[in-house]
Amino acid sequence: MAKRKRAPDAIPDAPISLNKRVKVRKKDSVCIAPIPVTNGDLLDGTIAPSANKDDKLQLNGAISTSTTEARKLGKSAVKLKSDSSKTTPIPAQAPEPENPGDPDGDSSLESHNIEEVVGAASRPPPVNSGDLPLPWKGRLGYACLNTYLRSSTPTVFSSRTCRIASILENRHPLQDASKPAHPTKNKLDKDQPADIARGQAFVEGLGLANAKDIVKMLKWNDKYGIKFFRLSSEMFPFASHENYGYSLKPFASAVLAKAGRVAAALGHRLTTHPGQFTQLGSPRPEVIKASIRDLEYHSELLQLLKLPDQLNRDAVMILHIGGVFGDKAATLDRFRANFAKLSADIKNRLVLENDDVSWTVHDLLPLCKELNIPLVLDWHHHNILFDPKFVREGTLDIMKYLGEIRQTWLRKGITQKMHYSEPCPQAITGRDRRKHSPRVSTLPPCANDMDLMIEAKDKEQAVFELMRTFKLPGWDTFSNIVPYTRNDENKPEKKPPIGKAKSPKKTKSLTDLDEVSSDPPPLPEEEVGMGGPEGRVYWPPGMEEWLRPRKRVIVKKDGEDVAKLLKSPAKKSAKAQAGKSPIKKGIKAPKLGPADIVKKSARTVRASVTSDSELADVISPLFAGESDALSTSPDPAPSEKTKALPKAPPPATRKSGRAKKVDYTVADGDADDSLSERIRST
């Protein structure tokens, strides 16, 4: 996931109200209030751009007027120190989520003022049913994203997207069309004329990559007993846009038909869920036009799958009515009028779902009966928003309406489906309870032969959790992953270091065991990312980091700077280590006498050692048995140690004239010819 970038450290000087919702995080006597960054441009996928540079910094918090002693700014937090004897800890509001409309968004739960918390906690306790739909005969599913495949290499998911700016930029050609795109070495040449077809090919390529990954996800689901899946609405970016929209049939028919054949062969159900901005009850004409375009896009997507008859009827589009706009009756009238304008295929696929903001089951059930539209019961939404005149919070009272809801499906011959999720355990208020928990702990009291979509943050792992808890079909097909380890991926090929040519291999009569590779043979493409023979695809709650390689942790030592630890020592080049030749080009080397040869050889030996003790170990054998004055007797036979001495390395780097000169020759006169010959032989 692209990392969120922080905006520049700046805080407005405007006074801050005390009446806002607050969240306090204590650390000793300092309250840390994270600074939120407004950034709605973080997109998923390999082409996702970085955070918007124009993001503005906002401080959403409350600061007591009596605690203005100190403010200390940091990149990720504002530390406000308070006097404990005068005031209470300083409240500060949690940062806004990246997408406030997404209940699955990754954000901290909001805390509230004490009156709101007490009011929410004082509501009557829920009244739940003890019935369980066991033995389970239906299909369990999850929505859009597989966490295991998303973290695999290569990654597998179907929501790669982009910005409109990326489409416009990719209308320009690459600097070198024969090579793949590169952010620095082969960028888009914006000096060349733009071509609309080139930009269209770019966005269509994203859609094709998304659609191809459906096949992998379906096969993965089938291996582990999951036969129900919701397709991502972002599979084809901007397909329903007013200006940049496009039809899928000319380029995506084949790849979608292949996905449909796989789903049909495996008996998997596929559905879609248009976004929250698709509202047929809006009073704004432009919203209605955009909503109809979006529904037509989803209809074309499902038709191109070419599913068999029953699976094609079961491929529905789930929709929320949307806002109330001040008048529920008028909104329902507008919905009726706009529903009549839809194509026959959209009418056949459209189903309505109760939400947790405006529309309850009792608001939608009469409309669904009137227009022959199936009703999706979302248990989580119902427990947050219900009509207290008819039912209480919980699963018990709503059960008397399950028969009427089921009839809305049977009239159209569509297999019934419901949605189930649970709020986070620490959630108290209605706003906090809207966020879905990572996993669910039980099953709703629904029919055991229907399809149940588990809308939880951990996606397929939440389905696995239910399978293990209730021993549902497929519970024994998977096992726990090994932390930070994958045995179902092929290791990338190691590239040789740049600038180092491979030495020619010598022909040998026998096989060198050191040259035999110990790496296992590569896995076939259809087995990559499938969990291996042991099905290691389950990660325990909260351990999603186990899906990725372990991060390198640098431990700071006492008195040592972390920044220095992160820097790797610079490597000296071979040229710098060996040194430059002391003889310049064009200068003839002078002739050397016996004494010069002794000095030169001694310097050469000196250049090959690193300490005075090593130098003594090298020089001492040369003078073994010689007197301090070095007698002029005839040359004795060379000793064994002298014969074993290695050849001297190339000359060392010429030293500066200011460096102290050291003479390693014998002090009492020049060496004789025999000694010179012995040193030269070394």
XYZ file of C-alpha atoms in Angstrom:
682
model
C 0.000 0.000 0.000
C 1.332 3.446 -0.797
C 2.485 5.215 2.373
C 0.635 8.288 3.475
C 2.790 11.368 3.294
C 2.625 14.007 5.951
C 1.994 17.597 5.076
C 4.428 20.349 6.121
C 4.500 21.071 9.822
C 2.146 23.965 10.316
C -0.788 24.603 12.585
C -3.379 27.329 12.175
C -3.544 29.808 15.016
C -7.338 29.924 15.060
C -9.002 29.071 18.372
C -10.196 25.498 18.698
C -13.574 24.537 20.107
C -14.055 22.299 23.124
C -17.302 20.781 21.870
C -15.838 18.467 19.221
C -15.587 14.726 19.508
C -12.281 13.863 21.056
C -9.844 11.019 21.414
C -7.157 11.052 24.075
C -3.977 9.047 23.900
C -1.775 9.379 26.975
C 1.899 8.845 27.339
C 3.150 9.888 30.758
C 1.987 13.510 31.097
C 2.034 14.272 27.370
C -0.993 13.996 25.101
C -0.126 13.092 21.516
C -2.639 14.256 18.934
C -1.859 12.881 15.436
C -2.155 15.452 12.682
C -4.537 14.222 9.975
C -3.670 14.591 6.343
C -6.436 15.017 3.801
C -5.474 12.680 1.002
C -8.109 11.112 -1.168
C -5.707 10.396 -4.024
C -4.009 7.279 -2.675
C -4.856 4.543 -5.131
C -4.113 0.859 -5.167
C -2.003 -0.904 -7.738
C 1.438 -0.689 -9.303
C 0.776 2.642 -11.015
C -0.681 4.321 -7.960
C 0.756 7.834 -7.595
C 2.111 9.257 -4.393
C 0.267 11.522 -2.006
C -1.044 14.805 -3.290
C 1.492 17.573 -2.807
C -1.267 20.098 -2.256
C -2.631 18.313 0.807
C -3.502 20.788 3.518
C -2.772 20.242 7.155
C -5.689 20.323 9.518
C -5.798 20.238 13.279
C -8.984 18.580 14.461
C -8.860 18.705 18.207
C -9.722 20.610 21.320
C -7.229 22.530 23.433
C -8.135 23.872 26.840
C -7.726 27.641 27.226
C -5.829 27.055 30.464
C -3.219 24.812 28.840
C -1.229 27.025 26.498
C 2.120 26.611 28.204
C 3.891 24.895 25.338
C 3.394 23.568 21.850
C 5.877 21.331 20.249
C 5.541 20.396 16.611
C 6.693 17.135 15.069
C 6.273 15.493 11.729
C 3.649 13.033 12.877
C 2.303 14.462 16.106
C 1.649 17.558 18.131
C 2.776 17.257 21.731
C 0.927 19.444 24.145
C 2.344 19.560 27.659
C -0.083 20.472 30.408
C 0.136 21.362 34.063
C -1.523 18.481 35.885
C -2.237 20.655 38.889
C -4.347 23.113 36.902
C -6.047 21.218 34.160
C -7.034 17.801 32.892
C -5.258 16.017 29.997
C -5.711 17.779 26.687
C -8.260 16.154 24.387
C -7.516 15.872 20.702
C -9.610 14.429 17.902
C -8.415 11.424 15.955
C -7.495 11.915 12.280
C -10.169 11.579 9.673
C -10.132 8.286 7.731
C -8.864 8.248 4.174
C -12.350 7.514 2.890
C -15.059 8.564 5.370
C -17.756 6.807 3.363
C -16.077 3.414 3.539
C -16.928 1.480 6.712
C -13.979 -0.811 6.019
C -11.548 2.096 5.842
C -8.392 1.823 7.883
C -8.981 4.403 10.592
C -9.099 4.607 14.356
C -12.437 4.444 16.104
C -13.676 7.822 17.176
C -14.290 8.579 20.796
C -16.965 11.037 21.800
C -17.935 13.353 24.595
C -19.178 11.682 27.708
C -22.847 12.552 27.149
C -22.911 10.834 23.749
C -21.095 7.775 25.045
C -23.413 7.440 28.032
C -26.465 7.858 25.815
C -25.302 5.176 23.377
C -24.341 2.768 26.149
C -27.738 3.242 27.835
C -29.746 1.899 24.906
C -31.671 -1.353 25.536
C -29.492 -4.434 25.081
C -29.929 -6.376 21.830
C -32.209 -9.388 21.782
C -30.574 -12.116 19.715
C -31.703 -15.502 18.508
C -29.855 -18.654 19.503
C -30.563 -20.406 16.187
C -27.646 -21.330 13.944
C -28.010 -22.352 10.263
C -26.330 -25.722 10.758
C -25.588 -27.939 8.978
C -24.569 -25.292 6.488
C -25.441 -26.044 2.853
C -25.117 -22.611 1.245
C -22.159 -20.647 -0.089
C -19.966 -18.316 1.974
C -18.214 -15.452 0.229
C -16.207 -12.266 0.611
C -15.878 -9.029 -1.309
C -13.426 -7.917 -3.992
C -9.987 -8.462 -2.418
C -8.036 -11.540 -1.361
C -5.475 -10.565 1.286
C -3.230 -13.579 0.653
C -3.076 -13.143 -3.126
C -2.754 -9.366 -2.809
C 0.494 -9.864 -0.869
C 1.861 -12.591 -3.132
C 4.549 -12.224 -5.792
C 3.364 -11.551 -8.434
C 0.442 -9.777 -6.817
C -3.098 -10.833 -7.748
C -6.056 -8.464 -7.408
C -8.714 -6.854 -9.596
C -8.863 -3.205 -8.552
C -5.882 -1.571 -10.272
C -6.893 1.980 -11.008
C -5.516 5.396 -11.929
C -6.364 9.061 -12.097
C -7.711 10.946 -15.074
C -4.402 12.805 -15.123
C -2.655 9.477 -15.766
C -4.873 8.829 -18.771
C -4.029 12.241 -20.210
C -0.300 11.806 -19.592
C -0.238 8.389 -21.245
C -1.557 9.875 -24.441
C 2.062 10.861 -25.082
C 4.514 8.240 -26.379
C 7.549 6.914 -24.541
C 10.969 8.305 -25.289
C 11.926 4.884 -26.648
C 8.891 2.947 -27.832
C 10.933 -0.260 -28.229
C 11.635 -0.468 -24.481
C 9.283 -0.763 -21.498
C 8.347 2.310 -19.525
C 10.687 3.391 -16.732
C 10.249 6.310 -14.310
C 13.694 7.756 -15.118
C 15.279 5.905 -18.037
C 12.287 5.773 -20.372
C 9.697 8.375 -19.441
C 6.749 9.749 -21.358
C 7.827 12.298 -23.919
C 5.380 15.150 -23.385
C 6.994 17.139 -26.190
C 5.482 14.688 -28.678
C 1.827 15.151 -29.755
C -0.827 13.423 -27.670
C -2.928 10.589 -29.058
C -6.318 9.815 -27.496
C -6.107 6.182 -28.598
C -2.814 5.746 -26.746
C -4.323 6.992 -23.496
C -7.342 4.769 -24.020
C -5.090 1.754 -24.519
C -3.414 2.541 -21.197
C -6.615 2.509 -19.152
C -7.927 -0.533 -21.026
C -4.706 -2.355 -20.166
C -5.413 -1.824 -16.485
C -8.874 -3.293 -16.892
C -7.580 -6.332 -18.754
C -4.991 -6.993 -16.034
C -7.751 -6.830 -13.423
C -10.027 -9.145 -15.362
C -7.296 -11.735 -15.955
C -6.680 -12.034 -12.227
C -10.304 -13.091 -11.642
C -9.455 -16.578 -12.914
C -6.639 -16.980 -10.387
C -8.843 -15.769 -7.540
C -11.684 -18.129 -8.478
C -9.363 -21.150 -8.574
C -7.836 -20.125 -5.243
C -11.302 -19.772 -3.679
C -12.392 -23.147 -5.000
C -9.344 -24.881 -3.529
C -10.384 -23.726 -0.055
C -14.142 -24.204 -0.283
C -15.225 -20.598 -1.042
C -17.769 -20.413 -3.860
C -19.156 -16.898 -3.577
C -17.305 -13.751 -4.642
C -18.104 -10.088 -5.254
C -16.379 -8.500 -8.243
C -14.769 -5.115 -7.777
C -16.621 -2.172 -9.298
C -13.232 -0.590 -10.053
C -12.193 -3.396 -12.369
C -12.374 -1.118 -15.411
C -11.362 2.394 -14.306
C -13.605 5.263 -15.439
C -15.666 2.985 -17.678
C -18.846 4.868 -16.723
C -17.312 8.359 -16.784
C -19.155 10.999 -18.773
C -16.101 12.105 -20.765
C -13.600 9.254 -20.411
C -15.995 6.301 -20.319
C -15.845 3.400 -22.771
C -17.536 0.144 -23.689
C -16.084 -3.182 -22.540
C -17.205 -5.366 -25.409
C -14.622 -4.297 -28.049
C -11.574 -5.300 -25.994
C -12.623 -7.289 -22.887
C -15.093 -9.840 -24.246
C -12.620 -12.719 -24.437
C -11.014 -12.287 -21.011
C -14.390 -11.870 -19.268
C -15.833 -14.870 -21.080
C -12.888 -16.953 -19.844
C -13.562 -15.877 -16.258
C -17.223 -16.769 -16.742
C -16.341 -20.252 -17.996
C -14.177 -20.894 -14.931
C -16.924 -19.665 -12.591
C -19.483 -21.857 -14.345
C -17.271 -24.945 -14.215
C -16.633 -24.474 -10.491
C -20.196 -23.434 -9.619
C -19.193 -20.061 -8.183
C -21.595 -17.163 -7.750
C -20.433 -13.690 -8.856
C -22.119 -10.415 -7.893
C -21.374 -6.680 -7.958
C -22.126 -3.736 -5.666
C -22.163 -0.268 -7.339
C -20.802 2.507 -5.158
C -22.513 4.858 -2.735
C -22.796 7.641 -5.336
C -25.096 5.570 -7.547
C -28.432 6.903 -6.298
C -31.644 6.649 -8.267
C -33.540 8.748 -5.729
C -31.416 11.875 -6.003
C -33.131 15.167 -6.898
C -30.170 16.213 -9.078
C -30.496 15.237 -12.779
C -26.716 14.940 -13.252
C -26.547 12.377 -10.440
C -29.332 10.355 -12.039
C -27.528 10.324 -15.398
C -24.261 9.247 -13.789
C -26.076 6.549 -11.790
C -27.694 5.079 -14.882
C -24.329 5.061 -16.708
C -22.785 3.218 -13.776
C -25.550 0.620 -13.721
C -25.168 0.089 -17.472
C -21.444 -0.493 -17.004
C -22.083 -3.160 -14.331
C -24.752 -4.753 -16.502
C -22.385 -5.025 -19.462
C -19.676 -6.484 -17.219
C -21.958 -9.250 -15.961
C -23.400 -9.998 -19.393
C -19.937 -10.465 -20.918
C -19.230 -13.244 -18.390
C -21.741 -15.364 -20.369
C -22.724 -17.400 -17.336
C -25.221 -20.283 -17.447
C -28.871 -19.472 -16.861
C -29.109 -19.838 -13.078
C -25.699 -18.328 -12.332
C -26.565 -15.467 -14.678
C -29.783 -14.760 -12.726
C -27.827 -14.985 -9.466
C -25.316 -12.391 -10.739
C -27.115 -9.445 -9.171
C -26.222 -5.789 -8.587
C -26.714 -4.665 -4.972
C -27.765 -1.040 -4.552
C -28.541 1.398 -1.735
C -31.247 3.997 -2.280
C -28.936 6.648 -0.845
C -29.899 9.857 0.872
C -33.292 10.973 2.114
C -32.961 14.559 0.837
C -35.371 15.851 3.446
C -38.382 13.809 2.339
C -38.503 10.003 2.242
C -41.774 9.846 0.321
C -40.509 12.167 -2.434
C -37.253 10.218 -2.657
C -39.143 6.955 -3.115
C -41.254 8.549 -5.847
C -38.138 9.648 -7.717
C -36.713 6.142 -7.351
C -39.866 4.629 -8.875
C -39.726 7.022 -11.826
C -36.040 6.414 -12.535
C -36.333 2.648 -12.054
C -38.861 2.575 -14.874
C -36.275 4.098 -17.242
C -33.728 1.300 -16.723
C -33.039 -1.431 -19.246
C -34.558 -4.871 -18.809
C -31.236 -6.459 -17.848
C -30.623 -3.892 -15.093
C -34.144 -4.383 -13.738
C -33.594 -8.126 -13.638
C -30.313 -7.798 -11.748
C -31.029 -4.903 -9.382
C -31.575 -5.700 -5.690
C -31.912 -3.264 -2.777
C -30.119 -3.347 0.568
C -30.995 -1.694 3.862
C -28.344 0.692 5.180
C -27.194 2.021 8.550
C -27.940 5.715 7.930
C -31.360 6.309 6.349
C -33.294 3.292 5.108
C -34.464 0.433 7.322
C -35.875 -2.947 6.349
C -39.378 -1.638 7.029
C -38.772 1.302 4.652
C -37.666 -0.903 1.750
C -39.764 -4.062 2.055
C -42.999 -2.444 0.745
C -41.108 -0.858 -2.168
C -39.455 -4.177 -3.082
C -42.824 -5.927 -3.113
C -44.282 -3.177 -5.291
C -41.505 -3.087 -7.918
C -40.620 -6.818 -7.769
C -37.111 -6.126 -6.484
C -35.371 -8.609 -4.162
C -34.328 -7.269 -0.751
C -30.887 -7.990 0.698
C -31.000 -8.095 4.495
C -27.781 -6.726 5.987
C -27.768 -7.905 9.609
C -25.091 -5.454 10.673
C -26.949 -2.462 9.235
C -30.203 -3.637 10.770
C -28.698 -3.744 14.277
C -27.632 -0.114 13.897
C -30.720 1.301 12.162
C -34.161 -0.262 12.693
C -37.712 0.877 13.291
C -38.374 0.587 17.061
C -42.118 0.511 16.403
C -41.799 -2.980 14.932
C -38.575 -4.591 16.163
C -35.873 -4.347 18.776
C -32.136 -4.363 18.214
C -30.790 -7.858 17.629
C -31.528 -10.839 15.431
C -34.608 -12.227 17.173
C -37.411 -9.809 16.259
C -36.461 -9.460 12.588
C -36.819 -13.218 12.094
C -40.595 -12.892 11.723
C -40.004 -10.915 8.509
C -37.542 -13.385 6.960
C -40.306 -15.205 5.106
C -41.497 -12.023 3.363
C -37.943 -11.126 2.459
C -37.336 -14.584 1.025
C -40.409 -14.310 -1.205
C -38.921 -11.265 -2.969
C -36.192 -13.609 -4.230
C -38.288 -16.616 -5.056
C -40.637 -14.587 -7.286
C -37.725 -13.888 -9.671
C -36.046 -17.302 -9.376
C -32.869 -15.868 -7.830
C -30.942 -17.607 -5.069
C -31.323 -15.535 -1.914
C -28.299 -13.820 -0.393
C -27.707 -11.867 2.814
C -24.870 -9.797 4.229
C -23.342 -10.357 7.636
C -20.731 -8.466 9.622
C -20.156 -7.304 13.170
C -19.022 -4.042 14.763
C -15.651 -3.743 16.442
C -15.762 -4.884 20.080
C -14.807 -1.463 21.473
C -17.460 0.430 19.462
C -20.216 2.092 21.517
C -21.887 4.866 19.527
C -23.774 4.383 16.282
C -21.047 6.082 14.279
C -18.341 3.807 15.690
C -20.457 0.685 15.267
C -20.714 1.231 11.515
C -17.136 0.127 11.014
C -16.855 -3.575 10.238
C -14.777 -5.748 12.519
C -11.824 -7.642 11.016
C -13.578 -10.994 11.558
C -16.922 -12.338 12.766
C -17.611 -14.741 15.604
C -20.904 -16.370 14.664
C -23.511 -16.928 11.958
C -26.883 -15.156 11.710
C -30.144 -17.122 12.094
C -30.721 -17.349 8.346
C -31.697 -20.286 6.165
C -28.918 -22.840 5.783
C -29.279 -23.125 1.994
C -28.785 -19.477 1.024
C -25.652 -17.498 0.144
C -24.016 -15.379 2.833
C -21.598 -12.554 2.057
C -19.183 -11.926 4.954
C -18.356 -8.209 4.873
C -15.311 -8.124 7.147
C -12.021 -6.310 6.866
C -9.930 -9.503 6.749
C -11.869 -10.733 3.693
C -11.221 -14.430 3.021
C -9.640 -14.873 6.452
C -12.970 -14.022 8.083
C -14.563 -16.836 6.073
C -11.802 -19.196 7.220
C -12.482 -18.174 10.810
C -16.148 -19.186 10.499
C -15.179 -22.442 8.810
C -12.905 -23.379 11.692
C -15.330 -22.270 14.384
C -18.317 -24.260 13.101
C -16.474 -26.960 11.099
C -18.130 -25.810 7.893
C -17.322 -27.488 4.546
C -13.718 -26.695 3.621
C -12.458 -26.068 7.178
C -9.780 -28.772 6.847
C -8.392 -27.611 3.483
C -6.121 -24.852 4.848
C -3.518 -24.457 7.583
C -1.576 -21.667 9.245
C 1.110 -19.823 7.347
C 4.722 -19.793 8.512
C 5.500 -16.221 9.633
C 7.255 -14.163 6.948
C 7.741 -17.270 4.783
C 6.169 -18.410 1.524
C 6.730 -21.772 -0.094
C 4.458 -21.148 -3.078
C 6.473 -18.519 -4.917
C 9.386 -18.632 -7.325
C 12.477 -16.749 -6.265
C 13.491 -14.024 -8.723
C 16.574 -14.682 -10.778
C 19.723 -13.115 -9.389
C 21.219 -10.639 -11.821
C 25.031 -10.472 -12.080
C 26.625 -7.331 -10.610
C 26.911 -4.465 -13.055
C 30.412 -4.024 -14.456
C 31.706 -7.470 -13.520
C 32.130 -9.831 -16.426
C 31.764 -13.520 -15.806
C 35.038 -15.442 -16.007
C 35.072 -18.211 -18.610
C 34.285 -21.615 -17.159
C 37.075 -24.149 -17.215
C 36.285 -27.527 -18.669
C 36.527 -30.257 -16.078
C 36.257 -33.961 -16.430
C 34.343 -34.287 -13.157
C 31.293 -32.339 -11.989
C 32.042 -29.656 -9.414
C 29.531 -30.107 -6.592
C 29.939 -26.454 -5.572
C 28.534 -25.355 -8.921
C 25.377 -27.464 -8.635
C 22.411 -25.200 -7.689
C 20.589 -26.121 -4.490
C 17.444 -24.123 -5.382
C 14.295 -26.183 -5.946
C 12.866 -26.321 -9.461
C 10.498 -23.442 -10.322
C 6.809 -23.915 -9.624
C 4.342 -24.005 -12.521
C 2.411 -20.793 -12.948
C -0.877 -22.362 -11.864
C 0.649 -23.342 -8.482
C 2.186 -19.964 -7.650
C 0.340 -18.258 -4.791
C -1.899 -21.263 -4.096
C -0.582 -22.012 -0.597
C 1.603 -24.992 -1.438
C 0.789 -28.654 -0.800
C -0.039 -27.958 2.871
C -2.444 -25.100 2.115
C -0.664 -22.552 4.302
C -2.925 -19.565 3.647
C -4.474 -18.772 7.050
C -2.986 -16.008 9.181
C -4.143 -15.497 12.784
C -6.102 -12.354 13.694
C -3.898 -9.271 13.712
C -0.965 -11.044 12.047
C -1.361 -9.762 8.493
C 2.285 -8.692 8.555
C 3.215 -12.378 8.382
C 2.227 -12.299 4.706
C 5.227 -10.139 3.851
C 8.971 -10.648 4.389
C 10.314 -9.641 7.752
C 11.396 -6.016 7.996
C 15.016 -5.295 8.823
C 15.177 -3.851 12.332
C 18.121 -1.660 13.310
C 18.739 -1.573 17.047
C 20.232 1.645 18.317
C 23.243 1.149 20.555
C 24.100 3.376 23.505
C 25.327 6.713 22.249
C 25.032 5.727 18.609
C 23.034 7.662 16.051
C 20.412 5.677 14.115
C 21.107 7.718 10.985
C 24.700 6.453 10.972
C 23.543 2.875 11.387
C 21.362 3.164 8.312
C 24.256 4.330 6.146
C 26.324 1.516 4.691
C 30.088 2.059 4.569
C 31.308 3.346 1.259
C 33.255 0.807 -0.749
C 36.571 1.873 -2.223
C 36.976 1.148 -5.858
C 39.591 -1.310 -7.009
C 41.436 1.518 -8.718
C 41.607 3.528 -5.506
C 42.802 0.504 -3.541
C 45.488 -0.462 -6.018
C 46.555 3.124 -6.542
C 47.675 4.949 -9.639
C 50.953 4.243 -11.310
C 53.707 6.500 -9.948
C 55.203 6.860 -13.429
C 53.526 9.481 -15.574
C 52.947 9.003 -19.245
C 55.690 10.296 -21.471
C 58.388 10.183 -18.759
C 61.131 7.621 -19.159
C 61.843 5.627 -16.041
C 65.429 6.105 -14.747
C 67.857 3.235 -14.590
C 68.122 1.640 -11.188
C 71.313 0.550 -9.470
C 71.693 -2.261 -6.930
C 70.954 0.072 -4.005
C 67.902 1.527 -5.739
C 66.613 -1.958 -6.387
C 66.830 -2.752 -2.682
C 64.927 0.434 -1.805
C 62.291 -0.130 -4.486
C 61.756 -3.748 -3.454
C 61.443 -2.773 0.177
C 58.833 -0.165 -0.699
C 56.966 -2.743 -2.748
C 56.912 -5.121 0.197
C 55.788 -2.259 2.423
C 52.838 -1.515 0.126
C 51.558 -5.095 0.397
C 51.323 -5.183 4.212
C 49.136 -3.271 6.619
C 51.215 -3.006 9.815
C 54.777 -2.802 11.015
C 54.567 -6.276 12.538
C 53.559 -7.761 9.203
C 56.379 -5.870 7.529
C 58.881 -7.371 9.972
C 57.547 -10.855 9.269
C 58.137 -10.331 5.553
C 61.529 -8.603 5.739
C 63.131 -10.729 8.456
C 63.489 -13.909 6.351
C 65.441 -11.924 3.789
C 68.130 -11.163 6.323
C 68.126 -14.477 8.208
C 71.708 -15.440 9.119
C 73.150 -12.086 8.070
C 75.065 -9.879 10.450
C 74.091 -6.313 11.211
C 76.789 -5.082 8.849
C 75.836 -7.508 6.088
C 79.051 -9.356 5.178
C 80.235 -9.433 1.572
C 80.718 -13.181 1.449
C 79.544 -15.097 -1.636
C 75.866 -15.734 -1.937
C 74.671 -18.672 0.120
C 72.061 -21.082 -1.204
C 68.541 -19.618 -0.917
C 66.625 -20.898 2.055
C 63.195 -22.597 1.876
C 61.502 -19.562 3.413
C 62.957 -17.304 0.761
C 61.705 -19.574 -2.011
C 58.205 -19.597 -0.555
C 57.817 -15.819 -0.447
C 55.118 -14.529 -2.836
C 55.716 -12.115 -5.622
C 55.406 -8.466 -4.757
C 52.173 -6.656 -5.780
C 52.169 -3.738 -8.214
C 53.689 -0.413 -7.063
C 51.703 1.581 -4.513
C 50.262 5.055 -4.962
C 52.817 7.837 -5.052
C 52.755 9.714 -1.768
C 52.619 13.433 -1.282
C 55.821 15.361 -1.011
C 54.885 16.419 2.484
C 54.703 12.823 3.670
C 57.603 11.582 5.742
C 59.959 9.392 3.729
C 60.946 6.106 5.313
C 63.958 4.180 4.122
C 63.640 0.468 4.730
C 67.086 -0.398 3.355
C 70.003 -1.530 5.503
C 71.545 1.293 7.454
C 75.234 0.222 7.271
C 75.878 0.547 3.588
C 74.429 -0.714 0.388
C 73.507 -4.312 -0.071
C 75.586 -6.487 -2.303
C 74.472 -7.995 -5.566
C 73.542 -11.301 -3.977
C 71.143 -9.593 -1.550
C 69.647 -7.586 -4.395
C 69.038 -10.737 -6.364
C 67.383 -12.383 -3.331
C 65.025 -9.461 -2.808
C 64.228 -9.288 -6.522
C 63.319 -12.985 -6.509
C 60.697 -12.302 -3.837
